[in-house]
Amino acid sequence: MNERPETNPLGEFDLIERFFKRPLSNSNPQILLGIGDDCALISCSAKDQPGALAISTDMLIEGRHFLPGADPGLLGHKALAVNLSDLAAMGATPTAFTLAIAMPEAKAEWLEDFSNGLLKIANHYHCPLIGGDTTAGPLTISITVFGRVNHTQALQRSNAQLGDDIWISGTVGDARLALGAIRQEWLLTPAEMALVAPRMHAPTPRIVLGQKLLGIAHAAVDVSDGLLGDLSHILKMSQVGAEIEIDQIPRSDTLSEQALERQRLCTLMGGDDYELCFTAPRVHRKTIQSLAKELDLNLTKIGVITPPTPSLMILLDDSGQILPAEESQHYLNSFDHFKTAT
Ligand code: ADP
Ligand code: MG
């Protein structure tokens, strides 16, 4: 009998690194940024204006990213919102998108609601649908979004600097709180669910914030898989460490009323919030606070960029105590399609 030896399952990021990511040195010099950031950047400069096309693809699969029978209007909204969020994380302005969709059968009523939800958010962000592909198959929605950004200012994950403040927009954790209730990990009252479920089903891409951060922030990432896991991409690519005051991370009133352990799990590891986590030099603190007022959006400082540390980041609680290494490592495990149990 041929038994294969047990091996560690490959993680999502390990497999991309090993099988798909290759050096760009010998390819087209127009490619400014390849695999590894929220978007790729392709140069498309006009005369004196350094410009780039920002490109990102995200896929939603029934049973994996959303439950069978999900509201088609919300699904249309979310499918584009999560892609726009990647543009926001580069500071890019939406240009257009393409849609590849597979569905088991063509139902006019479902399609009407789906396209209404999709095209409403597309109109809102002036990001028209310009092409795609349609086929029969298990319900899968794949969107590629295109945007434009001045690439000398684009918010790249690799550009965090020592001493930068670390900021987060809005509040985080509500989408995970809603998901936990749906999965029956915990109970929420109908009133609590009504408050947190929209964060999971109808996220807001922080496009204007991303644009306004150009020239102010050094690095940014959108929180799609878990705040600490997503932040760790910035730290690894910038070869720096971080100190995070975990109880300072802003959360909704509904989440604040939950047990502390659940609050921490939702704020540190919860995905699907689509807020922006960014780093910026101290000199811009006042500017960022004014920006928060201008946009009517909370921007909260949650930590600071430090020299690299073996544990990648140091987590501090409310009283300034460092969290035990094992607990910190646990919170660093963000969502991974091939490692996280669903
Ligand atoms: P995000 O959470 O911002 O959408 P991902 O975590 O999905 O980003 O992907 C991480 C990086 O790997 C991105 O730069 C993405 O473009 C790239 N990537 C993901 N899957 C593939 C693939 N199959 N082939 C090439 N690049 C990929
Ligand atoms: Mg992203």
Tab-separated table of C-alpha atoms and ligand atoms in Angstrom:
chain	number	residue	atom	x	y	z
A	1	MET	CA	0.000	0.000	0.000
A	2	ASN	CA	1.186	3.456	-0.870
A	3	GLU	CA	0.529	5.646	2.125
A	4	ARG	CA	1.524	9.259	1.835
A	5	PRO	CA	3.373	10.650	4.838
A	6	GLU	CA	1.387	13.183	6.917
A	7	THR	CA	2.394	16.735	6.022
A	8	ASN	CA	1.343	20.093	7.361
A	9	PRO	CA	-1.473	21.512	5.245
A	10	LEU	CA	-0.285	24.389	3.067
A	11	GLY	CA	-1.728	27.732	4.119
A	12	GLU	CA	-3.317	30.173	1.689
A	13	PHE	CA	-0.345	32.561	1.793
A	14	ASP	CA	2.289	29.796	1.733
A	15	LEU	CA	0.794	28.292	-1.401
A	16	ILE	CA	0.567	31.644	-3.206
A	17	GLU	CA	4.210	32.326	-2.284
A	18	ARG	CA	5.409	28.876	-3.383
A	19	PHE	CA	3.431	28.211	-6.533
A	20	PHE	CA	2.356	31.584	-7.931
A	21	LYS	CA	4.691	34.355	-6.782
A	22	ARG	CA	7.774	34.804	-8.976
A	23	PRO	CA	10.323	37.643	-9.187
A	24	LEU	CA	9.217	40.401	-11.532
A	25	SER	CA	12.761	41.450	-12.434
A	26	ASN	CA	12.716	40.079	-15.997
A	27	SER	CA	9.160	40.963	-16.880
A	28	ASN	CA	7.480	44.074	-18.178
A	29	PRO	CA	8.886	47.183	-16.446
A	30	GLN	CA	5.357	48.652	-16.483
A	31	ILE	CA	4.502	46.311	-13.589
A	32	LEU	CA	5.218	48.438	-10.540
A	33	LEU	CA	3.828	46.045	-7.908
A	34	GLY	CA	2.878	42.372	-8.214
A	35	ILE	CA	1.579	39.683	-5.855
A	36	GLY	CA	1.460	40.471	-2.128
A	37	ASP	CA	-0.390	43.754	-1.645
A	38	ASP	CA	-4.072	44.713	-1.669
A	39	CYS	CA	-3.765	45.604	-5.384
A	40	ALA	CA	-1.216	45.176	-8.142
A	41	LEU	CA	0.004	48.398	-9.786
A	42	ILE	CA	0.675	48.834	-13.498
A	43	SER	CA	2.219	52.062	-14.691
A	44	CYS	CA	0.041	54.222	-16.916
A	45	SER	CA	1.602	57.627	-16.462
A	46	ALA	CA	0.441	60.552	-18.524
A	47	LYS	CA	2.897	63.377	-19.348
A	48	ASP	CA	3.981	64.785	-15.958
A	49	GLN	CA	1.546	62.770	-13.864
A	50	PRO	CA	2.920	59.588	-12.302
A	51	GLY	CA	-0.123	57.337	-12.487
A	52	ALA	CA	-0.820	53.644	-12.047
A	53	LEU	CA	-3.663	51.269	-12.658
A	54	ALA	CA	-4.547	49.470	-9.394
A	55	ILE	CA	-6.066	45.992	-9.875
A	56	SER	CA	-7.591	43.528	-7.431
A	57	THR	CA	-9.680	40.320	-7.661
A	58	ASP	CA	-11.896	38.783	-4.976
A	59	MET	CA	-14.154	35.787	-5.218
A	60	LEU	CA	-17.265	34.859	-3.195
A	61	ILE	CA	-18.436	31.226	-3.164
A	62	GLU	CA	-21.751	29.967	-1.819
A	63	GLY	CA	-21.279	27.875	1.321
A	64	ARG	CA	-17.789	29.289	1.800
A	65	HIS	CA	-18.152	33.084	1.885
A	66	PHE	CA	-21.927	33.280	2.243
A	67	LEU	CA	-24.719	30.956	3.317
A	68	PRO	CA	-26.938	29.230	0.761
A	69	GLY	CA	-30.092	31.330	0.318
A	70	ALA	CA	-28.278	34.615	1.110
A	71	ASP	CA	-30.142	37.810	0.150
A	72	PRO	CA	-29.130	38.427	-3.492
A	73	GLY	CA	-29.260	42.244	-3.195
A	74	LEU	CA	-26.858	42.224	-0.238
A	75	LEU	CA	-24.656	39.693	-2.019
A	76	GLY	CA	-24.385	42.008	-5.049
A	77	HIS	CA	-23.422	44.867	-2.747
A	78	LYS	CA	-20.871	42.837	-0.799
A	79	ALA	CA	-19.233	41.291	-3.888
A	80	LEU	CA	-18.232	44.725	-5.178
A	81	ALA	CA	-17.694	46.320	-1.740
A	82	VAL	CA	-14.947	43.845	-0.775
A	83	ASN	CA	-13.115	44.564	-4.037
A	84	LEU	CA	-13.484	48.343	-3.666
A	85	SER	CA	-12.056	47.931	-0.176
A	86	ASP	CA	-8.781	46.700	-1.701
A	87	LEU	CA	-8.642	49.840	-3.859
A	88	ALA	CA	-9.265	51.900	-0.700
A	89	ALA	CA	-6.330	50.159	0.988
A	90	MET	CA	-4.017	51.503	-1.764
A	91	GLY	CA	-5.604	54.971	-1.787
A	92	ALA	CA	-6.882	54.326	-5.325
A	93	THR	CA	-9.939	55.833	-7.025
A	94	PRO	CA	-12.311	53.294	-8.636
A	95	THR	CA	-12.418	53.220	-12.449
A	96	ALA	CA	-14.424	50.128	-13.490
A	97	PHE	CA	-14.909	46.412	-12.769
A	98	THR	CA	-15.539	43.077	-14.479
A	99	LEU	CA	-17.823	40.322	-13.173
A	100	ALA	CA	-17.417	36.569	-13.661
A	101	ILE	CA	-20.425	34.694	-12.328
A	102	ALA	CA	-21.398	31.019	-12.188
A	103	MET	CA	-24.890	30.004	-11.035
A	104	PRO	CA	-26.735	26.694	-10.996
A	105	GLU	CA	-29.779	28.127	-12.841
A	106	ALA	CA	-30.775	31.521	-14.265
A	107	LYS	CA	-33.618	32.867	-12.123
A	108	ALA	CA	-34.834	36.322	-13.233
A	109	GLU	CA	-36.047	37.309	-9.757
A	110	TRP	CA	-32.694	36.444	-8.104
A	111	LEU	CA	-30.728	38.161	-10.887
A	112	GLU	CA	-32.879	41.298	-10.661
A	113	ASP	CA	-32.141	41.682	-6.930
A	114	PHE	CA	-28.465	40.759	-7.323
A	115	SER	CA	-27.869	43.239	-10.139
A	116	ASN	CA	-29.773	45.994	-8.278
A	117	GLY	CA	-27.521	45.557	-5.230
A	118	LEU	CA	-24.376	45.317	-7.369
A	119	LEU	CA	-25.084	48.244	-9.690
A	120	LYS	CA	-26.295	50.530	-6.897
A	121	ILE	CA	-22.921	50.467	-5.126
A	122	ALA	CA	-21.184	50.602	-8.531
A	123	ASN	CA	-23.057	53.851	-9.341
A	124	HIS	CA	-22.319	55.260	-5.915
A	125	TYR	CA	-18.565	54.885	-6.436
A	126	HIS	CA	-18.671	55.776	-10.172
A	127	CYS	CA	-17.305	52.337	-10.984
A	128	PRO	CA	-19.180	50.854	-13.980
A	129	LEU	CA	-19.318	47.181	-14.984
A	130	ILE	CA	-17.337	46.857	-18.238
A	131	GLY	CA	-17.285	43.108	-18.942
A	132	GLY	CA	-17.074	39.636	-17.497
A	133	ASP	CA	-18.165	36.065	-18.043
A	134	THR	CA	-21.331	34.072	-17.255
A	135	THR	CA	-21.622	30.319	-16.918
A	136	ALA	CA	-23.675	27.586	-15.235
A	137	GLY	CA	-22.129	26.039	-12.119
A	138	PRO	CA	-22.058	26.289	-8.327
A	139	LEU	CA	-22.894	29.883	-7.284
A	140	THR	CA	-19.585	31.792	-7.490
A	141	ILE	CA	-19.023	35.508	-7.956
A	142	SER	CA	-15.594	36.760	-8.961
A	143	ILE	CA	-14.975	40.458	-9.451
A	144	THR	CA	-11.883	42.237	-10.723
A	145	VAL	CA	-11.776	45.923	-9.950
A	146	PHE	CA	-9.605	48.579	-11.594
A	147	GLY	CA	-8.660	51.917	-10.088
A	148	ARG	CA	-6.088	54.659	-10.505
A	149	VAL	CA	-3.569	56.063	-8.082
A	150	ASN	CA	-0.446	58.202	-8.087
A	151	HIS	CA	1.984	55.341	-7.512
A	152	THR	CA	4.575	57.508	-5.776
A	153	GLN	CA	2.000	57.922	-2.983
A	154	ALA	CA	0.145	54.553	-3.127
A	155	LEU	CA	-0.298	53.027	0.332
A	156	GLN	CA	1.905	49.948	0.037
A	157	ARG	CA	2.121	47.296	2.754
A	158	SER	CA	5.918	47.420	2.577
A	159	ASN	CA	6.278	51.070	3.530
A	160	ALA	CA	5.612	51.256	7.297
A	161	GLN	CA	8.395	53.184	9.086
A	162	LEU	CA	9.875	52.921	12.590
A	163	GLY	CA	7.985	55.156	15.022
A	164	ASP	CA	4.840	55.391	12.846
A	165	ASP	CA	1.542	55.454	14.709
A	166	ILE	CA	-0.825	52.606	13.853
A	167	TRP	CA	-4.431	53.647	13.211
A	168	ILE	CA	-7.731	51.931	12.523
A	169	SER	CA	-10.874	53.465	11.011
A	170	GLY	CA	-14.404	53.005	12.399
A	171	THR	CA	-14.968	50.068	14.726
A	172	VAL	CA	-13.977	46.428	14.273
A	173	GLY	CA	-15.424	43.108	15.448
A	174	ASP	CA	-19.142	43.465	14.703
A	175	ALA	CA	-19.046	41.268	11.583
A	176	ARG	CA	-17.414	38.472	13.631
A	177	LEU	CA	-19.945	38.988	16.441
A	178	ALA	CA	-22.789	38.527	13.928
A	179	LEU	CA	-21.105	35.485	12.355
A	180	GLY	CA	-20.684	33.855	15.784
A	181	ALA	CA	-24.405	34.239	16.461
A	182	ILE	CA	-25.280	32.736	13.052
A	183	ARG	CA	-22.927	29.815	13.759
A	184	GLN	CA	-24.472	29.438	17.234
A	185	GLU	CA	-21.134	30.008	18.963
A	186	TRP	CA	-23.031	32.479	21.174
A	187	LEU	CA	-26.442	34.075	21.517
A	188	LEU	CA	-27.394	37.618	20.552
A	189	THR	CA	-30.792	39.221	21.078
A	190	PRO	CA	-32.706	40.144	17.885
A	191	ALA	CA	-32.015	43.828	18.694
A	192	GLU	CA	-28.255	43.183	18.996
A	193	MET	CA	-28.276	41.143	15.797
A	194	ALA	CA	-30.084	43.954	13.944
A	195	LEU	CA	-27.264	46.307	14.962
A	196	VAL	CA	-24.287	44.109	14.011
A	197	ALA	CA	-25.512	42.025	11.036
A	198	PRO	CA	-25.279	44.910	8.517
A	199	ARG	CA	-21.528	45.074	9.213
A	200	MET	CA	-21.264	41.497	7.942
A	201	HIS	CA	-23.706	41.678	5.042
A	202	ALA	CA	-23.257	45.230	3.714
A	203	PRO	CA	-19.712	46.494	4.359
A	204	THR	CA	-18.684	50.059	3.465
A	205	PRO	CA	-15.427	50.341	1.517
A	206	ARG	CA	-13.408	53.269	2.920
A	207	ILE	CA	-12.646	54.752	-0.502
A	208	VAL	CA	-12.616	58.439	0.466
A	209	LEU	CA	-10.484	57.762	3.536
A	210	GLY	CA	-7.933	55.885	1.394
A	211	GLN	CA	-7.764	58.781	-1.086
A	212	LYS	CA	-7.339	61.343	1.696
A	213	LEU	CA	-4.530	59.318	3.278
A	214	LEU	CA	-2.304	59.723	0.197
A	215	GLY	CA	0.685	61.812	1.261
A	216	ILE	CA	-0.187	61.270	4.955
A	217	ALA	CA	-0.069	57.504	5.605
A	218	HIS	CA	2.934	55.292	4.860
A	219	ALA	CA	1.213	51.884	4.653
A	220	ALA	CA	-2.328	50.500	4.758
A	221	VAL	CA	-4.274	47.257	4.613
A	222	ASP	CA	-8.013	46.598	4.694
A	223	VAL	CA	-9.275	44.351	7.474
A	224	SER	CA	-10.777	41.390	5.653
A	225	ASP	CA	-9.296	38.380	7.474
A	226	GLY	CA	-8.689	39.716	11.019
A	227	LEU	CA	-7.051	42.915	12.281
A	228	LEU	CA	-3.858	41.390	13.701
A	229	GLY	CA	-3.395	38.943	10.835
A	230	ASP	CA	-3.886	41.692	8.259
A	231	LEU	CA	-1.573	44.051	10.164
A	232	SER	CA	1.040	41.289	10.269
A	233	HIS	CA	1.251	41.506	6.437
A	234	ILE	CA	2.357	45.149	6.814
A	235	LEU	CA	4.876	44.231	9.529
A	236	LYS	CA	6.426	41.348	7.605
A	237	MET	CA	6.644	43.268	4.333
A	238	SER	CA	8.048	46.381	6.046
A	239	GLN	CA	10.401	44.299	8.257
A	240	VAL	CA	9.270	46.025	11.432
A	241	GLY	CA	7.443	45.115	14.640
A	242	ALA	CA	4.540	46.703	16.505
A	243	GLU	CA	3.151	47.375	19.938
A	244	ILE	CA	-0.637	47.280	20.057
A	245	GLU	CA	-2.864	48.429	22.904
A	246	ILE	CA	-5.528	45.833	22.352
A	247	ASP	CA	-8.171	47.262	24.665
A	248	GLN	CA	-7.928	50.621	22.832
A	249	ILE	CA	-9.175	49.073	19.606
A	250	PRO	CA	-12.515	50.773	18.904
A	251	ARG	CA	-15.618	48.591	19.026
A	252	SER	CA	-19.362	49.182	18.890
A	253	ASP	CA	-21.479	49.562	22.046
A	254	THR	CA	-23.034	46.182	21.263
A	255	LEU	CA	-19.630	44.492	21.234
A	256	SER	CA	-18.465	46.413	24.333
A	257	GLU	CA	-21.305	44.788	26.291
A	258	GLN	CA	-19.965	41.278	25.580
A	259	ALA	CA	-17.494	39.393	27.812
A	260	LEU	CA	-13.901	40.705	27.467
A	261	GLU	CA	-12.640	37.445	25.956
A	262	ARG	CA	-15.276	37.613	23.211
A	263	GLN	CA	-14.525	41.297	22.605
A	264	ARG	CA	-10.871	40.459	22.097
A	265	LEU	CA	-11.589	37.550	19.796
A	266	CYS	CA	-13.911	39.675	17.633
A	267	THR	CA	-11.725	42.801	17.473
A	268	LEU	CA	-8.351	41.061	17.043
A	269	MET	CA	-9.268	38.051	14.888
A	270	GLY	CA	-12.622	38.950	13.334
A	271	GLY	CA	-12.660	39.389	9.566
A	272	ASP	CA	-15.133	41.014	7.199
A	273	ASP	CA	-15.061	44.496	8.786
A	274	TYR	CA	-13.351	46.189	5.815
A	275	GLU	CA	-11.990	49.047	7.899
A	276	LEU	CA	-8.562	50.464	7.014
A	277	CYS	CA	-5.579	49.836	9.282
A	278	PHE	CA	-2.806	52.283	8.386
A	279	THR	CA	0.486	53.632	9.670
A	280	ALA	CA	1.502	57.294	9.627
A	281	PRO	CA	4.301	59.406	11.124
A	282	ARG	CA	3.615	61.164	14.449
A	283	VAL	CA	3.761	64.591	12.772
A	284	HIS	CA	0.468	63.828	11.063
A	285	ARG	CA	-1.541	63.132	14.257
A	286	LYS	CA	-3.416	66.457	14.119
A	287	THR	CA	-4.078	66.126	10.382
A	288	ILE	CA	-5.521	62.648	10.917
A	289	GLN	CA	-7.719	63.862	13.764
A	290	SER	CA	-9.046	66.679	11.519
A	291	LEU	CA	-9.623	64.145	8.757
A	292	ALA	CA	-11.747	62.070	11.149
A	293	LYS	CA	-13.939	65.141	11.781
A	294	GLU	CA	-14.143	65.992	8.090
A	295	LEU	CA	-15.208	62.445	7.160
A	296	ASP	CA	-17.334	61.932	10.295
A	297	LEU	CA	-15.485	58.651	10.771
A	298	ASN	CA	-13.618	57.588	13.918
A	299	LEU	CA	-9.873	57.228	13.386
A	300	THR	CA	-8.207	55.706	16.440
A	301	LYS	CA	-4.525	55.262	17.243
A	302	ILE	CA	-4.051	51.699	18.466
A	303	GLY	CA	-0.284	51.298	18.586
A	304	VAL	CA	3.123	52.120	17.237
A	305	ILE	CA	5.632	50.614	14.787
A	306	THR	CA	8.751	49.287	16.574
A	307	PRO	CA	11.938	47.518	15.510
A	308	PRO	CA	11.276	43.866	14.564
A	309	THR	CA	10.500	41.542	17.505
A	310	PRO	CA	10.585	37.717	17.451
A	311	SER	CA	6.855	37.570	18.222
A	312	LEU	CA	6.128	40.038	15.344
A	313	MET	CA	4.066	42.227	17.672
A	314	ILE	CA	3.670	42.915	21.362
A	315	LEU	CA	0.134	43.100	22.702
A	316	LEU	CA	-0.553	45.292	25.732
A	317	ASP	CA	-3.711	45.161	27.844
A	318	ASP	CA	-5.525	48.050	29.521
A	319	SER	CA	-3.078	48.211	32.411
A	320	GLY	CA	0.005	48.192	30.150
A	321	GLN	CA	0.759	44.513	30.852
A	322	ILE	CA	2.171	42.423	28.015
A	323	LEU	CA	-0.124	39.534	27.080
A	324	PRO	CA	1.394	36.040	27.515
A	325	ALA	CA	3.136	34.851	24.317
A	326	GLU	CA	0.738	31.960	23.774
A	327	GLU	CA	-2.334	34.197	23.912
A	328	SER	CA	-0.723	36.767	21.582
A	329	GLN	CA	0.156	34.065	19.042
A	330	HIS	CA	-3.410	32.819	19.123
A	331	TYR	CA	-4.779	36.266	18.212
A	332	LEU	CA	-2.284	36.532	15.342
A	333	ASN	CA	-3.912	33.574	13.587
A	334	SER	CA	-6.205	35.296	11.155
A	335	PHE	CA	-8.529	33.570	8.742
A	336	ASP	CA	-6.841	31.216	6.277
A	337	HIS	CA	-8.995	29.308	3.766
A	338	PHE	CA	-6.815	26.207	4.036
A	339	LYS	CA	-6.060	26.262	7.750
A	340	THR	CA	-9.067	27.784	9.511
A	341	ALA	CA	-11.940	25.434	10.308
A	342	THR	CA	-15.214	26.923	9.050
B	1	ADP	P1	-6.702	40.575	0.041
B	1	ADP	O1	-7.079	39.989	1.387
B	1	ADP	O2	-6.199	41.970	0.120
B	1	ADP	O3	-7.800	40.410	-1.003
B	1	ADP	P2	-5.382	38.131	-0.452
B	1	ADP	O4	-5.094	37.760	0.946
B	1	ADP	O5	-6.596	37.529	-1.102
B	1	ADP	O6	-5.488	39.727	-0.510
B	1	ADP	O7	-4.136	37.834	-1.369
B	1	ADP	C1	-2.821	38.169	-0.965
B	1	ADP	C2	-2.010	38.512	-2.193
B	1	ADP	O8	-1.844	37.351	-3.016
B	1	ADP	C3	-2.631	39.565	-3.084
B	1	ADP	O9	-1.616	40.402	-3.572
B	1	ADP	C4	-3.283	38.746	-4.197
B	1	ADP	O10	-3.368	39.479	-5.399
B	1	ADP	C5	-2.347	37.573	-4.338
B	1	ADP	N1	-3.006	36.329	-4.820
B	1	ADP	C6	-4.008	35.656	-4.228
B	1	ADP	N2	-4.329	34.554	-4.916
B	1	ADP	C7	-3.524	34.520	-6.007
B	1	ADP	C8	-3.364	33.641	-7.120
B	1	ADP	N3	-4.120	32.550	-7.254
B	1	ADP	N4	-2.431	33.954	-8.050
B	1	ADP	C9	-1.672	35.047	-7.931
B	1	ADP	N5	-1.756	35.920	-6.885
B	1	ADP	C10	-2.673	35.666	-5.940
B	2	MG	MG	-7.063	43.581	1.115
